[in-house]
PDB file of C-alpha atoms in Angstrom:
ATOM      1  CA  UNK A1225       0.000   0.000   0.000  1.00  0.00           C
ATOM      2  CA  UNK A1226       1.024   3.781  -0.625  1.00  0.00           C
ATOM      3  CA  UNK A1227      -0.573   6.625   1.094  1.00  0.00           C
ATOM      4  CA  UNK A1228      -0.473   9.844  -0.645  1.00  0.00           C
ATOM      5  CA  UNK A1229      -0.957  13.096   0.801  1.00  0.00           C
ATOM      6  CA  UNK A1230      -1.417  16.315  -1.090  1.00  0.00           C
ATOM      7  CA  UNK A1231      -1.028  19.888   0.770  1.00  0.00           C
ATOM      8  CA  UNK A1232      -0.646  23.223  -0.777  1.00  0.00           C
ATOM      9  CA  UNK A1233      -4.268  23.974  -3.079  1.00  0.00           C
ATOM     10  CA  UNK A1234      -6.083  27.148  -1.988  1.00  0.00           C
ATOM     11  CA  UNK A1235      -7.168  30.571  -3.752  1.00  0.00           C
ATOM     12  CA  UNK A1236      -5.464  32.346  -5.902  1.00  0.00           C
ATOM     13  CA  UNK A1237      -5.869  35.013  -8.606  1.00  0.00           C
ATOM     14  CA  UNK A1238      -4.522  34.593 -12.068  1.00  0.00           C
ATOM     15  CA  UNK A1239      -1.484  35.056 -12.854  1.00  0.00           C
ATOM     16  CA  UNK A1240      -0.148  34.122  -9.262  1.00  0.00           C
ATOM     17  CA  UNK A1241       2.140  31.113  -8.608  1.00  0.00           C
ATOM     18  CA  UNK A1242       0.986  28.079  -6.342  1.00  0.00           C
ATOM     19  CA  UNK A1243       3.250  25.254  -5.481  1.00  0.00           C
ATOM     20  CA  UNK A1244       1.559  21.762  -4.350  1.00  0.00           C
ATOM     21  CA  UNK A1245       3.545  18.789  -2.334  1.00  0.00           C
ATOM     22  CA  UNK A1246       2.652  15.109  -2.426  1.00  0.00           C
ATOM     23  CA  UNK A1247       4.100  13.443   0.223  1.00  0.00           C
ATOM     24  CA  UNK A1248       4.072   9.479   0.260  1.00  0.00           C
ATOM     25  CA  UNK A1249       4.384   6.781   2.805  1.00  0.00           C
ATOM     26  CA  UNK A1250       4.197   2.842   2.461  1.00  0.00           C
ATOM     27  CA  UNK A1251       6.497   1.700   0.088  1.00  0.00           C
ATOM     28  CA  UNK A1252      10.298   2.789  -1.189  1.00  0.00           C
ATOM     29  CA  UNK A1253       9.466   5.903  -2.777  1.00  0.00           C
ATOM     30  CA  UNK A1254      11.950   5.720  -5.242  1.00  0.00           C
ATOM     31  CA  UNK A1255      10.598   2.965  -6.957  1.00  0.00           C
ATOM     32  CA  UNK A1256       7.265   4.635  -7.943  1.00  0.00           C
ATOM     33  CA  UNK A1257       6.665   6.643 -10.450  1.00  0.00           C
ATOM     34  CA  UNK A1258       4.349   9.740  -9.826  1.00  0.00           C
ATOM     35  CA  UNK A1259       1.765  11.978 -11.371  1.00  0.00           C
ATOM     36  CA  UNK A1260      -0.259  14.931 -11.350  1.00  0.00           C
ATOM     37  CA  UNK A1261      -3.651  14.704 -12.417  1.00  0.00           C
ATOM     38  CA  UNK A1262      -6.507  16.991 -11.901  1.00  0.00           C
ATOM     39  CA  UNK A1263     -10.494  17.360 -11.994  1.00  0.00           C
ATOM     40  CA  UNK A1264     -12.839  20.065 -12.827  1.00  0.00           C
ATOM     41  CA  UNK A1265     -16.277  19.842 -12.052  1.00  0.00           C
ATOM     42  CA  UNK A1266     -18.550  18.232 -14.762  1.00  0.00           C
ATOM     43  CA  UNK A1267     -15.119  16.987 -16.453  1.00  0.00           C
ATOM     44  CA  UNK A1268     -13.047  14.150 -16.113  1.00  0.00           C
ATOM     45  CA  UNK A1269      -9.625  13.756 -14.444  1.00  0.00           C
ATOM     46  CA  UNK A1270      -7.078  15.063 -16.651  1.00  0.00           C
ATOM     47  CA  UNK A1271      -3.194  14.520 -16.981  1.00  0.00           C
ATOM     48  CA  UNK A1272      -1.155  17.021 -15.654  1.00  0.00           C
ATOM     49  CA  UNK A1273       2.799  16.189 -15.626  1.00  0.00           C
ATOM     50  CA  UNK A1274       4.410  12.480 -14.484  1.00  0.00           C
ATOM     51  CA  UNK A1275       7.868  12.365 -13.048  1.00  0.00           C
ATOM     52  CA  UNK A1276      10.058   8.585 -13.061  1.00  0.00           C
ATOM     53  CA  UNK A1277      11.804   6.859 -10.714  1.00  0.00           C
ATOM     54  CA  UNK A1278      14.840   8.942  -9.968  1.00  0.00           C
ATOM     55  CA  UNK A1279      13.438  12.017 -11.396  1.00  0.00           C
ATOM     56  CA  UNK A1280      15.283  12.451 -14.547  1.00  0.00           C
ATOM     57  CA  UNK A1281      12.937  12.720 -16.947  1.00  0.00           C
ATOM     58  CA  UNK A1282       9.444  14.550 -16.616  1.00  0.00           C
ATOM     59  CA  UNK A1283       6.257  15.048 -19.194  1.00  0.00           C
ATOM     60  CA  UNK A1284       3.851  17.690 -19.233  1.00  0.00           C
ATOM     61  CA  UNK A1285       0.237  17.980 -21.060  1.00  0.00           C
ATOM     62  CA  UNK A1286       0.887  20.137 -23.412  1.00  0.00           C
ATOM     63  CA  UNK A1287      -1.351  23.293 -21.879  1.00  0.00           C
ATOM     64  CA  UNK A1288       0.994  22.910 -18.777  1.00  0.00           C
ATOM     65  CA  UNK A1289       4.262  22.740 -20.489  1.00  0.00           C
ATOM     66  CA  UNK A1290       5.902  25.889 -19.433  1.00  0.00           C
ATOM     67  CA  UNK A1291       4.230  27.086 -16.722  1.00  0.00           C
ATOM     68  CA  UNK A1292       4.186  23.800 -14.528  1.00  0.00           C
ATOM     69  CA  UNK A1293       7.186  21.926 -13.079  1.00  0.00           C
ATOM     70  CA  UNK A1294       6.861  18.425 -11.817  1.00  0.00           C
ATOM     71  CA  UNK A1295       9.828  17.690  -9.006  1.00  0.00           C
ATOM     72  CA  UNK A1296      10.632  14.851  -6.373  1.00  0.00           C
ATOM     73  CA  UNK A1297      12.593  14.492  -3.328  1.00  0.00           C
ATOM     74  CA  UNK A1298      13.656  11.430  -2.721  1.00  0.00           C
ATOM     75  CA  UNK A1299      14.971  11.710   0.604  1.00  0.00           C
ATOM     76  CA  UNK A1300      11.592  13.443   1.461  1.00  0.00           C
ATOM     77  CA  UNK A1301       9.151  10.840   0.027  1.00  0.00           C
ATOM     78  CA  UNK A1302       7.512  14.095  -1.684  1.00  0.00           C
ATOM     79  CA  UNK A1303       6.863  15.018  -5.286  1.00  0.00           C
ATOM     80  CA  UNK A1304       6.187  18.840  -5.947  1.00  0.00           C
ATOM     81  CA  UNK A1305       3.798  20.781  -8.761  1.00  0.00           C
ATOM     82  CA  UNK A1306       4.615  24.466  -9.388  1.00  0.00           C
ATOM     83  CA  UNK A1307       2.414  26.363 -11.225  1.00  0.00           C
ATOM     84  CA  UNK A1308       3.463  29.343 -12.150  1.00  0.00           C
ATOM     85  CA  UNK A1309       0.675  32.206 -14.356  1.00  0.00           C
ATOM     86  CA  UNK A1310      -1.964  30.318 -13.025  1.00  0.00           C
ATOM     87  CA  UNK A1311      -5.064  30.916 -15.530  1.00  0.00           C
ATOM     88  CA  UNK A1312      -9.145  30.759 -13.982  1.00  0.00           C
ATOM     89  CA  UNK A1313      -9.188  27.079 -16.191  1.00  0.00           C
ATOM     90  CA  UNK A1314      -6.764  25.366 -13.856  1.00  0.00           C
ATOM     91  CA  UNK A1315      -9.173  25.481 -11.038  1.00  0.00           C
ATOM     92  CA  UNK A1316      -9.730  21.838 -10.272  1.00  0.00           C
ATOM     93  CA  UNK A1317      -9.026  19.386  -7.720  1.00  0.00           C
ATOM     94  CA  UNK A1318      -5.118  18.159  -8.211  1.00  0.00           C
ATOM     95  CA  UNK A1319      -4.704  14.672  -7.487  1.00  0.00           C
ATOM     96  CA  UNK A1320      -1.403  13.188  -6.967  1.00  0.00           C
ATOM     97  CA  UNK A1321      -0.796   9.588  -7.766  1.00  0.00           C
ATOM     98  CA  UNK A1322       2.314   6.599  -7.533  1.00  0.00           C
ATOM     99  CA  UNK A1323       2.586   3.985 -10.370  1.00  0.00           C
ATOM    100  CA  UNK A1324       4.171   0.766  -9.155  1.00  0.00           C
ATOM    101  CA  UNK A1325       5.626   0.221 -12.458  1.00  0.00           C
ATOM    102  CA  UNK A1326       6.175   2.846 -15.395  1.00  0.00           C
ATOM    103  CA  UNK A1327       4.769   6.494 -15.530  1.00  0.00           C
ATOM    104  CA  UNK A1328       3.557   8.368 -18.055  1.00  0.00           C
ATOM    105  CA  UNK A1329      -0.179   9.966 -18.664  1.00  0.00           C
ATOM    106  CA  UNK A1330      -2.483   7.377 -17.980  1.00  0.00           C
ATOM    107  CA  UNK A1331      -5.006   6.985 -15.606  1.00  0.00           C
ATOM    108  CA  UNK A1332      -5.054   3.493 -15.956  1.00  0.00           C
ATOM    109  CA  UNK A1333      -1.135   3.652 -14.966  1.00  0.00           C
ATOM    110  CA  UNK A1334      -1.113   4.623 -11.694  1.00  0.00           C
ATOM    111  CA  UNK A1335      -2.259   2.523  -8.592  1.00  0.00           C
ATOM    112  CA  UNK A1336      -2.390   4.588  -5.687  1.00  0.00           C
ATOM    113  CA  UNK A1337      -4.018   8.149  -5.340  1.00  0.00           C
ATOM    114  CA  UNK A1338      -4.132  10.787  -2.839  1.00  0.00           C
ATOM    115  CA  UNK A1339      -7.793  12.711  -2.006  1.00  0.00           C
ATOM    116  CA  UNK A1340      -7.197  15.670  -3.557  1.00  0.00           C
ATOM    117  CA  UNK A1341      -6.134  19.244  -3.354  1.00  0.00           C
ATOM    118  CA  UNK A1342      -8.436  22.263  -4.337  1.00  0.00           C
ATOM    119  CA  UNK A1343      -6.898  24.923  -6.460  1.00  0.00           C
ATOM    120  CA  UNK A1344      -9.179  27.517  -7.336  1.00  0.00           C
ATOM    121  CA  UNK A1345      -7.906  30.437  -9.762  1.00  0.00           C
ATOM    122  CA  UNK A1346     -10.127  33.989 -10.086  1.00  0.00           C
ATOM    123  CA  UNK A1347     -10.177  35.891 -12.703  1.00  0.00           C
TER     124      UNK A1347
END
């Protein structure tokens, strides 16, 4: 089992900058992958950026790449989304999740989620 914990969601206007930690428990953290995804109301969840093992290689969706990092700290057990110019259609919940084997953008990929973190961007 993996627990996941998100912390850092709240209110923010747009353009503003909002970083989000993930921190994990349950299992060696460096053998999961990880991923942001994220939900809007009446939609459903959406990639955001996925991170590997050791953090050397990331991926974005495309409408993030740019303005979000994806990050991990190993020694932490914590994977980190900054989001910098934060725009009124990234509110959603952010979801962070842990793929036993692989990463990538796939729903289907990942085993373990956390319960969410609200980001909510005004106009």
């Amino acid at each position: 089992q993996v627990q996941l914990v998100e912390s850092g969601g709240g209110l923010v206007q747009a353009g503003d900058s909002l970083s989000l930690s993930c921190a994990a428990s349950g299992r060696t953290f460096i053998n999961l992958g990880m991923g942001w995804f994220r939900q809007a109301p009446g939609k459903e969840r959406e990639f955001v950026a996925a991170i590997s093992w050791g953090g050397g290689s990331a991926y974005y969706a495309d409408s993030m790449k740019g303005r979000f990092t994806i990050s991990r700290d190993n020694a932490k057990n914590t994977v980190y989304l900054r989001m910098n110019s934060l725009k009124p259609e990234d509110t959603a919940v952010y979801y962070c999740a842990a793929a036993l084997t692989g990463w990538g953008e796939r729903v289907k990929k990942y085993d373990y989620w956390g319960q969410g973190t609200q980001v909510t961007v005004s106009s």
